[in-house]
Coordinates of C-alpha atoms in Angstrom, one line a residue:
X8 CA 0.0 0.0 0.0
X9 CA 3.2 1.9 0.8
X10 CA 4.7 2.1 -2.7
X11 CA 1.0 2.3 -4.6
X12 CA 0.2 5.5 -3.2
X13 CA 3.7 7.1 -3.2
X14 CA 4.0 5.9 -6.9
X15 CA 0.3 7.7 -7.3
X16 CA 0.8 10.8 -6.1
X17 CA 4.2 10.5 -8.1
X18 CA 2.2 10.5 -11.3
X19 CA -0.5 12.1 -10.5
X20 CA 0.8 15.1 -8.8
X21 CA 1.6 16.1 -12.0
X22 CA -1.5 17.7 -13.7
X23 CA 0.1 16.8 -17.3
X24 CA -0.3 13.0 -16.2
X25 CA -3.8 13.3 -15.3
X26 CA -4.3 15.5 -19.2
X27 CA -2.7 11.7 -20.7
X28 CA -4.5 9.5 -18.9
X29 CA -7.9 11.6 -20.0
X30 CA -6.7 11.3 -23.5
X31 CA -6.1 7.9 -23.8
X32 CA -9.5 7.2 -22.3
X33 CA -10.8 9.3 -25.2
X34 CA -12.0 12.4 -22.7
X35 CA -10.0 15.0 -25.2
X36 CA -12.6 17.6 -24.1
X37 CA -12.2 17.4 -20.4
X38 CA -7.9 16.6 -20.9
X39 CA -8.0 20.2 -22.8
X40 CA -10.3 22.1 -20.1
X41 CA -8.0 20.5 -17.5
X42 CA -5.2 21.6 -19.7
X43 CA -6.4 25.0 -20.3
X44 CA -7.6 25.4 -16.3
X45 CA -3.9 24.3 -15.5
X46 CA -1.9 26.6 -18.1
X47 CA -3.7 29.8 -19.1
X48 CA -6.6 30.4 -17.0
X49 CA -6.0 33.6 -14.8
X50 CA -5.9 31.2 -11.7
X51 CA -4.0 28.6 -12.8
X52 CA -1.2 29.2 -10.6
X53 CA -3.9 28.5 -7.7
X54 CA -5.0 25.3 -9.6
X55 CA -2.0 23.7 -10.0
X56 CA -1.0 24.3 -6.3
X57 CA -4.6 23.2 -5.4
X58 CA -4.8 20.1 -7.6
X59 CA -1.1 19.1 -6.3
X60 CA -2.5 19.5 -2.5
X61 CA -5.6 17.1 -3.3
X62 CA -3.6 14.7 -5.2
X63 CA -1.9 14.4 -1.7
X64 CA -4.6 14.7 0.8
X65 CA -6.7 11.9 -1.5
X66 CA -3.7 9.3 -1.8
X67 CA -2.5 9.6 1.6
X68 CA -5.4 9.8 3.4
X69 CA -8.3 7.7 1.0
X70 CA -6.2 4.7 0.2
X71 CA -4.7 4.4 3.9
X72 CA -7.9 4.8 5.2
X73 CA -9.6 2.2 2.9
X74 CA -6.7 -0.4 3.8
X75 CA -7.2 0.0 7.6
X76 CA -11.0 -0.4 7.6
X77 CA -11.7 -2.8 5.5
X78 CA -8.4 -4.9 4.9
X79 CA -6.9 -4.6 8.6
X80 CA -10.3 -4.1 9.7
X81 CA -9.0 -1.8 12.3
X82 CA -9.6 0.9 14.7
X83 CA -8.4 4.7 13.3
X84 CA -7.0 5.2 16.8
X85 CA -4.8 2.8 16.7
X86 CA -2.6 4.6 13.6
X87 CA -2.3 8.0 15.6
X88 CA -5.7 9.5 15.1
X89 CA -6.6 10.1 18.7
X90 CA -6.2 13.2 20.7
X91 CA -5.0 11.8 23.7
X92 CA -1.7 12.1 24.8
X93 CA -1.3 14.6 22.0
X94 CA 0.8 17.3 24.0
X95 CA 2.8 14.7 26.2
X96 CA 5.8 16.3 24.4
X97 CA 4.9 19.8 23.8
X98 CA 7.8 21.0 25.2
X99 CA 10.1 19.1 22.9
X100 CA 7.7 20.1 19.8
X101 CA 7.9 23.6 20.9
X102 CA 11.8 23.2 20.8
X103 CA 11.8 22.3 17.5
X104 CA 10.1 25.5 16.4
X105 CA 12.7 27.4 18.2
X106 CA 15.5 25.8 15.9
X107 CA 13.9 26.1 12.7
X108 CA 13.2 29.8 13.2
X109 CA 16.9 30.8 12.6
X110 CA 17.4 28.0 10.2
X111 CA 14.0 29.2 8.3
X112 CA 15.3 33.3 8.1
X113 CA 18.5 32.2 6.9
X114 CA 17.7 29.8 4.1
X115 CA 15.0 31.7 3.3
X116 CA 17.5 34.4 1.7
X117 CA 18.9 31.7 -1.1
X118 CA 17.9 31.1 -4.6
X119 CA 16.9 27.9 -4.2
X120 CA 14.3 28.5 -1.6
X121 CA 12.9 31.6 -2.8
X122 CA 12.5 29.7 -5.9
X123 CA 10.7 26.9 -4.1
X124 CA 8.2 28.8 -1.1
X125 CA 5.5 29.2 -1.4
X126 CA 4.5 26.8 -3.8
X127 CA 1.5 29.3 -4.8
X128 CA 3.2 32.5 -5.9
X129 CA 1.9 35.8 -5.1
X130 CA 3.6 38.7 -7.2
X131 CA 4.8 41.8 -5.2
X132 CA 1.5 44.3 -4.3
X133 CA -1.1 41.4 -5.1
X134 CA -3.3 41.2 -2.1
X135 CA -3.1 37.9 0.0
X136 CA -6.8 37.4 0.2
X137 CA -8.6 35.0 -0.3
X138 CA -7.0 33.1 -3.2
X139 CA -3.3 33.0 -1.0
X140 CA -5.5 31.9 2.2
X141 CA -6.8 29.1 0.5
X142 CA -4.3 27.6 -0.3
X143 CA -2.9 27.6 2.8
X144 CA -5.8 25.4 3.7
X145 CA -5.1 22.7 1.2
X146 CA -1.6 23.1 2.6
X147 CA -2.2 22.5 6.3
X148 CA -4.6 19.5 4.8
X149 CA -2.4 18.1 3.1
X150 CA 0.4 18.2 6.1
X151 CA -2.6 16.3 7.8
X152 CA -2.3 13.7 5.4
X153 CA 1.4 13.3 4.8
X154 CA 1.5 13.1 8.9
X155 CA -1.2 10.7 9.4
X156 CA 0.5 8.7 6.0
X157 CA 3.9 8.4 7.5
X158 CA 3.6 9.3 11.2
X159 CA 0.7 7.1 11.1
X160 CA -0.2 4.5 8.9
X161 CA 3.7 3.8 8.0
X162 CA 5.0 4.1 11.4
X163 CA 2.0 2.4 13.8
X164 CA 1.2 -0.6 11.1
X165 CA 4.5 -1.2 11.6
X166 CA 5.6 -1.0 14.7
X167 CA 4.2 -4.3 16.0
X168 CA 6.9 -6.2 13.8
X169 CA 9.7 -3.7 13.6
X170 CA 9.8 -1.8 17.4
X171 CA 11.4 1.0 17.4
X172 CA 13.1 0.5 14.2
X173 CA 9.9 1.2 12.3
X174 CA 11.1 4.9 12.6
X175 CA 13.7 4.5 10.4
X176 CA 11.6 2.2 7.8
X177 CA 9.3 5.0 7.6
X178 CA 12.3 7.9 7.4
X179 CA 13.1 6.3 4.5
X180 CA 10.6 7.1 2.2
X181 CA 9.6 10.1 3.9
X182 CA 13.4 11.7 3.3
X183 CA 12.3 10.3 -0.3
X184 CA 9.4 12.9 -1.0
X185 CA 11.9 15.8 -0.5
X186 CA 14.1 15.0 -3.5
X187 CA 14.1 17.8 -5.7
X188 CA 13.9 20.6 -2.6
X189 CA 16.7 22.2 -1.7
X190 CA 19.6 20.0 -0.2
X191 CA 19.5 21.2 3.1
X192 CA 15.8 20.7 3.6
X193 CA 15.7 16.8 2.7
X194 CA 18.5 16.3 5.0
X195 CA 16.9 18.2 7.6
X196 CA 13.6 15.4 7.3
X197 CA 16.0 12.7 7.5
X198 CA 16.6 14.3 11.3
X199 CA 12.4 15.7 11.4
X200 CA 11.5 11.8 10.3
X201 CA 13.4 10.6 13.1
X202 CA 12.4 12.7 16.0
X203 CA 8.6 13.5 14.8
X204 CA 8.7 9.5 14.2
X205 CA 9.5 8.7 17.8
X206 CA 7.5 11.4 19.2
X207 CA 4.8 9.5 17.4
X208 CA 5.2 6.2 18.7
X209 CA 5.7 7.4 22.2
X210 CA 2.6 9.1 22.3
X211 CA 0.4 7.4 20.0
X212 CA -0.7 10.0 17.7
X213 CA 0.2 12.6 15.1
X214 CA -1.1 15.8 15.8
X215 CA 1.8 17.6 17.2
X216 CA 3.8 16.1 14.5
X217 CA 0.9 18.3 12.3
X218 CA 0.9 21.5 14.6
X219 CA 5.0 21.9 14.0
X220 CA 4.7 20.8 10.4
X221 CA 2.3 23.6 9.6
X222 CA 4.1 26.1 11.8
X223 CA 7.3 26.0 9.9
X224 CA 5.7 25.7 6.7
X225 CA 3.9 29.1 7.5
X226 CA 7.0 30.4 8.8
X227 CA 8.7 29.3 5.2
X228 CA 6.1 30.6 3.6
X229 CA 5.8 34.1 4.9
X230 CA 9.7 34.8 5.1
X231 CA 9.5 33.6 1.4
X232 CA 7.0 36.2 1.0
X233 CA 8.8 39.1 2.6
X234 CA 11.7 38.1 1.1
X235 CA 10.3 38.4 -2.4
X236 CA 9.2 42.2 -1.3
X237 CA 4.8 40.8 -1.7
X238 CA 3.8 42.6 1.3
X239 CA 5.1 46.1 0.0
X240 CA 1.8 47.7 -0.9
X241 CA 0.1 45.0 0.6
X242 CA -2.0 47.5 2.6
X243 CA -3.4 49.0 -0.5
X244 CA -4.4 46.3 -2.4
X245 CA -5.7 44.7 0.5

């Protein structure tokens, strides 16, 4: 189930994938309006960035999901879905935010993360609202899925057999996913895999694993953002 949906959202995480398939099932009019929606409609920056986000949230949520109901026939709980316990390690989550915030202002001033963040660009003056605030919806979603995905359905359907070594079996993949970021960032979720991975298993869930996923990604985000000069004007437009 592993490999299925990380070779899924491989393929189909690219819109151009989804515009062949469509064509080869003989839907050339909906391939072309997904191809126009994608290319030169005024939002299509926004659709690609959405689609990309759902292609995510559906694989690593839907097909998970499925497996564990009505293949395992087990209880959602038992892969990290429960609340409780969920700040046992707060204090050690809240570390980590304190560490990426230096890390996060001082890679944000490279070309390669500027070019990266935020995946939905907003050019200089345009005001944030509402299409920039959307997507970081589908973004926090989709770090919902990838947590409950690795942190949850990797790590806890794995843990009876492998112990504490099902950390690194799911680091492995999870460092995977990052190829083609910048360097420094896939290395750094070789060490996030790891300790969000045992913060996991010792506390049974994934939602702090969430919380600091989506706080440094906002924290990418926005420094990307002031550091591409969008919020000059902002109060204008806005």
């Amino acid at each position: 189930m592993t490999a299925l949906v990380l070779t899924c959202t491989h393929y189909f995480g690219d819109f151009r994938y989804l515009v062949s398939v469509l064509r080869d099932w003989g839907l050339d009019d909906s391939a072309l309006k997904l191809h126009r929606a994608m290319t030169i409609h005024p939002d299509a920056d926004l659709y690609r960035a959405l689609y990309w986000a759902s292609v995510i949230i559906f694989f690593y949520c839907v097909l998970p999901a499925a497996c564990i109901k009505w293949v395992f026939r087990d209880k959602f709980s038992d892969y990290g879905t429960s609340f409780q316990g969920a700040l046992k390690y707060y204090r050690l989550y809240i570390g980590m935010l304190i560490v990426m915030v230096p890390l996060v202002i001082y890679f944000s001033a490279t070309d390669s993360f500027l070019k990266m963040y935020p995946f939905y660009k907003v050019a200089p003056g345009d005001s944030l609202f509402p299409k920039f605030f959307i997507w970081e919806i589908f973004y926090f979603m989709q770090f919902v899925a990838l947590e409950f995905f690795f942190r949850g359905f990797i790590l806890h359907g794995t843990k009876h057999r492998f112990g504490f070594y099902a950390i690194f079996f799911m680091t492995v993949p999870y460092c995977m996913i990052h190829f083609g970021k910048p360097m420094p960032e896939t290395i750094a979720a070789i060490i996030a895999g790891v300790v969000l991975g045992y913060m996991s298993l010792k506390s049974r869930n994934i939602w702090m694993g969430v919380f600091v996923h989506c706080s440094v990604a906002f924290m990418m985000d926005i420094s990307a953002l002031i550091r591409q000069g969008v919020f000059i004007g902002q109060d204008d437009s806005m």
